[in-house]
Coordinates of C-alpha atoms in Angstrom, one line a residue:
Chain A
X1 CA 15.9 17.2 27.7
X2 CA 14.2 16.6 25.0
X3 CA 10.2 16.0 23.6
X4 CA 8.3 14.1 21.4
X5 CA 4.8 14.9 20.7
X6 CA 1.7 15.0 17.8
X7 CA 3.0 17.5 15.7
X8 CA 1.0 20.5 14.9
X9 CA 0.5 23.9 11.8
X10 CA 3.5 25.5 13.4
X11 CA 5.8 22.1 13.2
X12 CA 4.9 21.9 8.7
X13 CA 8.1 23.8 8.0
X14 CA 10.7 22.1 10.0
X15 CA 9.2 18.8 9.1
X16 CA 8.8 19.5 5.3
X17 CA 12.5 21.1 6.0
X18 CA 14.3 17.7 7.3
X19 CA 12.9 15.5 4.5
X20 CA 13.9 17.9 1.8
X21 CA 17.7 17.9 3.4
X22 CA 17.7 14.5 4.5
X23 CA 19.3 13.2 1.6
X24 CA 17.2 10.4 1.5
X25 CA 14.1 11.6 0.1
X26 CA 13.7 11.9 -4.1
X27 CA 11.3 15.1 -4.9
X28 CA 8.4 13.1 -5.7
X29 CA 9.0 11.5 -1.9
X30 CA 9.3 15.2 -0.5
X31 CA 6.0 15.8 -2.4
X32 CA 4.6 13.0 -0.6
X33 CA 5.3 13.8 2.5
X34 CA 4.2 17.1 1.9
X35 CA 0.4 16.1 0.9
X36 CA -0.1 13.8 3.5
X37 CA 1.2 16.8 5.7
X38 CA -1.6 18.6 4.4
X39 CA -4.0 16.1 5.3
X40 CA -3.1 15.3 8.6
X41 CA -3.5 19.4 9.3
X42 CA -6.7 19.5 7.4
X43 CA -8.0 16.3 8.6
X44 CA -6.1 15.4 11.7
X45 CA -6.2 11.3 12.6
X46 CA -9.2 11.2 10.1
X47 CA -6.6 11.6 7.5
X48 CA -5.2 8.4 7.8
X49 CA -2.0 10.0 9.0
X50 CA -0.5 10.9 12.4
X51 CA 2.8 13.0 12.5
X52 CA 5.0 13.1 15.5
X53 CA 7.7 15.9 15.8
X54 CA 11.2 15.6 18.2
X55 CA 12.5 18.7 19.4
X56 CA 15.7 19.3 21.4
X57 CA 16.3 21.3 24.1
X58 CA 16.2 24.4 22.2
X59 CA 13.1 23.4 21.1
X60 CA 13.8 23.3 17.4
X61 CA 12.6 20.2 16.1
X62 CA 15.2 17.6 14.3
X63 CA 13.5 14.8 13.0
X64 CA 9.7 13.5 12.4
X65 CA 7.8 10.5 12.2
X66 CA 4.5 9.6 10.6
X67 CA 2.6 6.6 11.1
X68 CA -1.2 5.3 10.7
X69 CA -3.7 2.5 10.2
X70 CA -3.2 0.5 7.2
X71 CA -6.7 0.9 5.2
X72 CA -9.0 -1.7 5.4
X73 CA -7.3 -3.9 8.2
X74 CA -8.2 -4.7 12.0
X75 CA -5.4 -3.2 14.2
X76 CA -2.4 -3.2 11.4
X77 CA -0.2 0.4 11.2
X78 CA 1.9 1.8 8.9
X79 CA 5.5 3.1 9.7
X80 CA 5.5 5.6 6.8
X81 CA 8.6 7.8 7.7
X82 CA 10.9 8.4 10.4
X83 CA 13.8 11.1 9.4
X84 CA 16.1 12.7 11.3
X85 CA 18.0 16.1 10.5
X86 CA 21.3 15.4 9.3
X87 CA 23.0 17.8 12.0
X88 CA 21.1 15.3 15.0
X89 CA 22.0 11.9 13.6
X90 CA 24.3 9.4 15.9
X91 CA 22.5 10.5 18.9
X92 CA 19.9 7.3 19.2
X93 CA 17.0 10.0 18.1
X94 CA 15.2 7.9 15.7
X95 CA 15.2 5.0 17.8
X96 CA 13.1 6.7 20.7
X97 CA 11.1 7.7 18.0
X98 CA 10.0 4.1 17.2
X99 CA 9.5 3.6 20.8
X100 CA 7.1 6.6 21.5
X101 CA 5.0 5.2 18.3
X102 CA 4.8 1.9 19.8
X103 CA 3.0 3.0 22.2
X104 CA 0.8 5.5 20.5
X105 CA 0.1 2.9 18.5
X106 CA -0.8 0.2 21.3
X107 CA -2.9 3.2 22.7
X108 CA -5.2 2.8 19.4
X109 CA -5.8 -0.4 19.4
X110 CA -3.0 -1.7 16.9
X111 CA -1.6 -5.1 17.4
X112 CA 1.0 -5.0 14.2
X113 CA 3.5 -2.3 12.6
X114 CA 4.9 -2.8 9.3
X115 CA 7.6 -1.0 7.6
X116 CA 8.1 -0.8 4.0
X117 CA 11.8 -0.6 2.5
X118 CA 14.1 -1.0 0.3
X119 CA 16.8 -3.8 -0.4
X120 CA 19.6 -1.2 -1.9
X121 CA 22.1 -0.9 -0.1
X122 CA 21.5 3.1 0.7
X123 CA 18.9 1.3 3.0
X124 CA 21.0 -1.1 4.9
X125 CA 21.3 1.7 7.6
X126 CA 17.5 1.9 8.4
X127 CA 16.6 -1.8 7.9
X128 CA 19.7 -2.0 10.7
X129 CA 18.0 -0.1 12.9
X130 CA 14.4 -1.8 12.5
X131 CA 15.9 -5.0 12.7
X132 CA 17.8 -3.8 16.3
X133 CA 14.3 -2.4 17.5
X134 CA 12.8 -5.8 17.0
X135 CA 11.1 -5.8 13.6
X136 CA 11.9 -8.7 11.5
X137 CA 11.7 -9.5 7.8
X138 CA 8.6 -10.7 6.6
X139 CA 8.4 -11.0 2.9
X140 CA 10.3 -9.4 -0.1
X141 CA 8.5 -8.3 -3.3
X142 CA 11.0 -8.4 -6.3
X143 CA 12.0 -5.3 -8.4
X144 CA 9.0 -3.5 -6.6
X145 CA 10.6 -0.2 -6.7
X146 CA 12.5 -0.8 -10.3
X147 CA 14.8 -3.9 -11.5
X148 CA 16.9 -5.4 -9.0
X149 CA 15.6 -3.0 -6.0
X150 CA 13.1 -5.1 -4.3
X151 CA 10.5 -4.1 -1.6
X152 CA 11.2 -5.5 2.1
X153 CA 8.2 -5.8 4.2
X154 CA 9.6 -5.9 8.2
X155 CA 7.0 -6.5 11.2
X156 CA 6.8 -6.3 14.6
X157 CA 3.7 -7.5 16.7
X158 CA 3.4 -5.2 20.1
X159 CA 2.2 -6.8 23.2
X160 CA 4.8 -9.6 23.9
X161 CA 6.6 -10.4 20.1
X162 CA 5.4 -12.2 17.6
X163 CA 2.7 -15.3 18.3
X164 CA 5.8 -17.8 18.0
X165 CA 7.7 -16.4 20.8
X166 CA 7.7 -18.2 23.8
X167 CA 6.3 -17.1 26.4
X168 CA 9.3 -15.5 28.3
X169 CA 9.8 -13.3 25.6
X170 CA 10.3 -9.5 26.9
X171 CA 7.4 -7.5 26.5
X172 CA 6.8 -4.4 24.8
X173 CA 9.5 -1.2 25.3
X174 CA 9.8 1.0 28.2
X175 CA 8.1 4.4 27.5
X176 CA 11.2 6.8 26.5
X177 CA 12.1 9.5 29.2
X178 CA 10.3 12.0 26.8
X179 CA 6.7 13.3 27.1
Chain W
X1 CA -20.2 -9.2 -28.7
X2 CA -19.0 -7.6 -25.5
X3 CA -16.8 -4.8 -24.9
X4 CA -14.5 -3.6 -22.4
X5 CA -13.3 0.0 -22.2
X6 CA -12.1 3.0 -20.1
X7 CA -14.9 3.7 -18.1
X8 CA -16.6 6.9 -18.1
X9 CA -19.0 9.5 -15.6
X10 CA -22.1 7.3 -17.0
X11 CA -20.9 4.1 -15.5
X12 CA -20.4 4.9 -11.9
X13 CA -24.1 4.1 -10.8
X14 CA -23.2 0.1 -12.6
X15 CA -19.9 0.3 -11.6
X16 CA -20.6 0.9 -7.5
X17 CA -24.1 -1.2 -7.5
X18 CA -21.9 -4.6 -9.1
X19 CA -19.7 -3.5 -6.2
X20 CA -22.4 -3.3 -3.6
X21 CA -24.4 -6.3 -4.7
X22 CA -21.4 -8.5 -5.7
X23 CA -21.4 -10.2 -1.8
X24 CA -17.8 -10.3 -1.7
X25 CA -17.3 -6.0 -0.7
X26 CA -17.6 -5.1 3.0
X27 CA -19.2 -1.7 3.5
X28 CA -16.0 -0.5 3.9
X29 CA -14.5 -1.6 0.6
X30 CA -17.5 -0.4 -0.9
X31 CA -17.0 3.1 0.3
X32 CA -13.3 2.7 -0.7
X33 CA -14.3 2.0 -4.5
X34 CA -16.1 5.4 -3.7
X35 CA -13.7 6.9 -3.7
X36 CA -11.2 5.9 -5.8
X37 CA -14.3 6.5 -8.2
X38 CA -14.5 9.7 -7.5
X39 CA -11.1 10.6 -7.9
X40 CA -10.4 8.7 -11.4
X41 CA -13.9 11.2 -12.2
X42 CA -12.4 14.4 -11.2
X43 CA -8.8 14.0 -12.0
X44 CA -8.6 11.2 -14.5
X45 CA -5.4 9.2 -14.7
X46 CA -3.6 11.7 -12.9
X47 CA -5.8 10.3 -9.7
X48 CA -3.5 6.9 -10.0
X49 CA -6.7 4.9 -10.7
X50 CA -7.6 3.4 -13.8
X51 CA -11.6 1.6 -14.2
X52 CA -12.7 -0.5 -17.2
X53 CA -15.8 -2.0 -17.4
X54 CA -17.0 -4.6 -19.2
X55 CA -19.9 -4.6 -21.1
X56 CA -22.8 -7.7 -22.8
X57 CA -24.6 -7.3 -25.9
X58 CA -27.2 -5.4 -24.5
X59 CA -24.6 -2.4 -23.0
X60 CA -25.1 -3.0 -19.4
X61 CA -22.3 -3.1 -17.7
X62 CA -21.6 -6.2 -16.1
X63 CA -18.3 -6.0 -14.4
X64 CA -15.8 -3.4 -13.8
X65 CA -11.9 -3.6 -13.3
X66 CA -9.7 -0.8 -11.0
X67 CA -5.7 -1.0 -11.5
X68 CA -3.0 1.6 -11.3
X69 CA 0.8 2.7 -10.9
X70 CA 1.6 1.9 -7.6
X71 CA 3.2 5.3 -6.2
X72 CA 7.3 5.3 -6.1
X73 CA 7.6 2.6 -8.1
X74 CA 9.2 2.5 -11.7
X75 CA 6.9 -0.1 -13.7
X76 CA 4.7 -1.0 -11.2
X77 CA 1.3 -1.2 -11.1
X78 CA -1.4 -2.7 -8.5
X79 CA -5.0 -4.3 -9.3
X80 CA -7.1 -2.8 -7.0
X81 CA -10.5 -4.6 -7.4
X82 CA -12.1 -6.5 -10.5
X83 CA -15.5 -7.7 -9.9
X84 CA -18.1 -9.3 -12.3
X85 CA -21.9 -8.9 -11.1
X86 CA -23.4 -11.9 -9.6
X87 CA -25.9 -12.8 -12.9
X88 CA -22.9 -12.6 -15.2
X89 CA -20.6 -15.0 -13.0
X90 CA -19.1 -18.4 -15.0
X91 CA -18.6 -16.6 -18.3
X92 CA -14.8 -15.9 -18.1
X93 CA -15.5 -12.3 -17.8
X94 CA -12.8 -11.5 -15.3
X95 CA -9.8 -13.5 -16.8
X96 CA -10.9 -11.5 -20.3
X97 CA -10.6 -8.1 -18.0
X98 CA -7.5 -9.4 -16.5
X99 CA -6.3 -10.0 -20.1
X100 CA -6.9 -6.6 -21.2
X101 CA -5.6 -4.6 -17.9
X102 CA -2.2 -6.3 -18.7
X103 CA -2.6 -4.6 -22.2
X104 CA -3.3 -1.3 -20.4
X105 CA -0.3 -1.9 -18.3
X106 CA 1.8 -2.4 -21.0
X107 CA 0.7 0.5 -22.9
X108 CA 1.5 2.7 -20.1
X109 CA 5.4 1.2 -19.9
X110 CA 4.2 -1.1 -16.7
X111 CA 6.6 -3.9 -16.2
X112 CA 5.1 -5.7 -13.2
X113 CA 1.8 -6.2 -11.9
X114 CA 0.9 -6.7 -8.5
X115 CA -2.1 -8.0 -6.6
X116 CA -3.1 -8.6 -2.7
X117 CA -5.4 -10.6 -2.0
X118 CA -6.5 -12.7 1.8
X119 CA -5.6 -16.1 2.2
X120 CA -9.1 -16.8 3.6
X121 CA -10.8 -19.4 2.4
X122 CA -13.6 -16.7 0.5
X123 CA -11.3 -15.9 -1.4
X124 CA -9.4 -19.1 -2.9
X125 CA -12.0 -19.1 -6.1
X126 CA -10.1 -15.5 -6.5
X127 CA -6.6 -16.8 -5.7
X128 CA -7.2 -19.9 -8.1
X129 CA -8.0 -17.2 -11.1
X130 CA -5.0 -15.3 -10.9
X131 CA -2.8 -18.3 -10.2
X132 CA -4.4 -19.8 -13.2
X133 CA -3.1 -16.0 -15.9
X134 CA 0.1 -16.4 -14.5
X135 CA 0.0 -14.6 -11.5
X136 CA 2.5 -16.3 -8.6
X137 CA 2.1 -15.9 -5.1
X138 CA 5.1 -13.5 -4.5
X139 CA 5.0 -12.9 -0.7
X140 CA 2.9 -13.0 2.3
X141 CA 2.2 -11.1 5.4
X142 CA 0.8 -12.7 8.3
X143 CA -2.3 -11.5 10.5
X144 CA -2.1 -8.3 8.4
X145 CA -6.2 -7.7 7.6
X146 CA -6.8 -9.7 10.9
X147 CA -5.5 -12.2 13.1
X148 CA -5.6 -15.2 11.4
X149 CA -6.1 -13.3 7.9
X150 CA -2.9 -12.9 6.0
X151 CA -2.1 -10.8 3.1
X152 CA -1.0 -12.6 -0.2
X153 CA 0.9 -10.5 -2.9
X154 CA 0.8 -12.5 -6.4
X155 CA 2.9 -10.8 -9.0
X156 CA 2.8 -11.0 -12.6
X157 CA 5.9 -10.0 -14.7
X158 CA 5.1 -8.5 -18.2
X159 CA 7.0 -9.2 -21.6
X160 CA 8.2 -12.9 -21.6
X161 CA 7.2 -14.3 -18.1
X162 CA 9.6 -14.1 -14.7
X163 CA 13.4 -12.9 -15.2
X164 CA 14.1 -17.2 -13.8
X165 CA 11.9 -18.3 -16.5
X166 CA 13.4 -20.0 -19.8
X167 CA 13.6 -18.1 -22.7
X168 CA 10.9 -20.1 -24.5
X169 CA 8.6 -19.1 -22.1
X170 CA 4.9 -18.0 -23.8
X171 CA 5.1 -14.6 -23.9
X172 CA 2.1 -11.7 -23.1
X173 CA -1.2 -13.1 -23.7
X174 CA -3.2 -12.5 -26.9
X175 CA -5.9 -9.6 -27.2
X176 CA -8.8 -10.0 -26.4
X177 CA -11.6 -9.9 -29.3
X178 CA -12.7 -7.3 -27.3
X179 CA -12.4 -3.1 -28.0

């Protein structure tokens, strides 16, 4: 067994643990993720920023994800992060993730999720498994991140796929077997 | 003789009244220039927000311009906002702000500029201005402020044009007569 749930104070060092041994984070990412740890606990949802926290059976969490409203839109969210402990990868862990923010993201109201990645090859991985979970690529901005590694803007629209769709398309994901 | 410059504590009151009076801000945009404000007040650069403001003759300030680096990015920066009050409209004062934010981006080793904008109708005036210094509509994202409301990101690459463009391409625009 295994749960996912709003992370809370006690969760700040495992989570701020997994991104600095990830391997994928720089030092100015692990600061990020640090300060908009410290507003979620100071602020909570006000922040702008919801963290959720997976724990095994043990109950020692391996991997987090944060998520929120994009500023200034109607019912658009963030994917910030999702990062799972090197020691729990191959185990389908980051994909429930997605699915349990889904749906706390359908339960505020949001209609749209973007994610925001890179086009190096590092990143092939993750925009793999966004592209298996549904999201699809919706523009590229050139040499965002420095020359020649370009920012790629993915989407998914909850609540029956995007507007072209037809009609038949499968709706949104079953809830995970996780509270 | 006008003058644009690095705006300082004594401008705020101009700076958010042109923003609240300027019909194009909702109430929370408004609150959102608040902010950034705020933080270019209290921590300077280091806040990630840069304001000039533009000045006539008589030293009221008459528009205002927000850009910065855009965080995890090497070379990029992002125009938040620029915004000329309604009585000074017609004059060229924003492509003359434009002009001299590039400058500042230069200066400060920026490489690329970026700016998103809605591809409502309200704001094509906007949309034509950029389009018209050079700025090219980079990428969009559908239904992102709203259904129906799409996000358009118009980039502008510094020193000599686009990589694609030929090498007799005009390069970075002239000062402004302007300090």
């Amino acid at each position: 067994m295994f749960t996912i749930s709003l992370a809370n104070e006690g969760d700040g060092q495992s989570i701020l643990g997994i991104a600095a041994r990830s391997g994928v984070f720089t030092s100015d990412e692990v600061a990020c993720v640090q300060e908009l740890w410290e507003a979620y606990l100071r602020d909570g949802e006000a922040s702008g920023y919801v963290f959720l926290v997976y724990k095994g059976e043990d109950g020692q969490a391996l991997a987090f994800l944060c998520f929120g409203p994009t500023p200034l839109t109607e019912g658009t969210f963030d994917l910030y992060w999702v990062c799972v402990a090197p020691e729990a990868r191959g185990r389908g862990i980051a994909s429930v993730m997605l699915t349990r923010m889904e749906l706390e993201v359908a339960q505020r109201g949001g209609r749209l999720i973007l994610v925001e990645t890179s086009s190096l090859a590092a990143y092939a991985a993750a925009r793999g498994l966004y592209e298996s979970r549904g999201y699809q690529r919706e523009a590229v901005v050139h040499d965002f991140y420095s020359p020649g590694d370009d920012l790629v803007i993915l989407q998914k629209h909850l609540g029956g796929g995007h507007a072209e769709a037809p009609a038949s398309a499968p709706v949104t994901d079953a809830l995970p077997s996780a509270s």
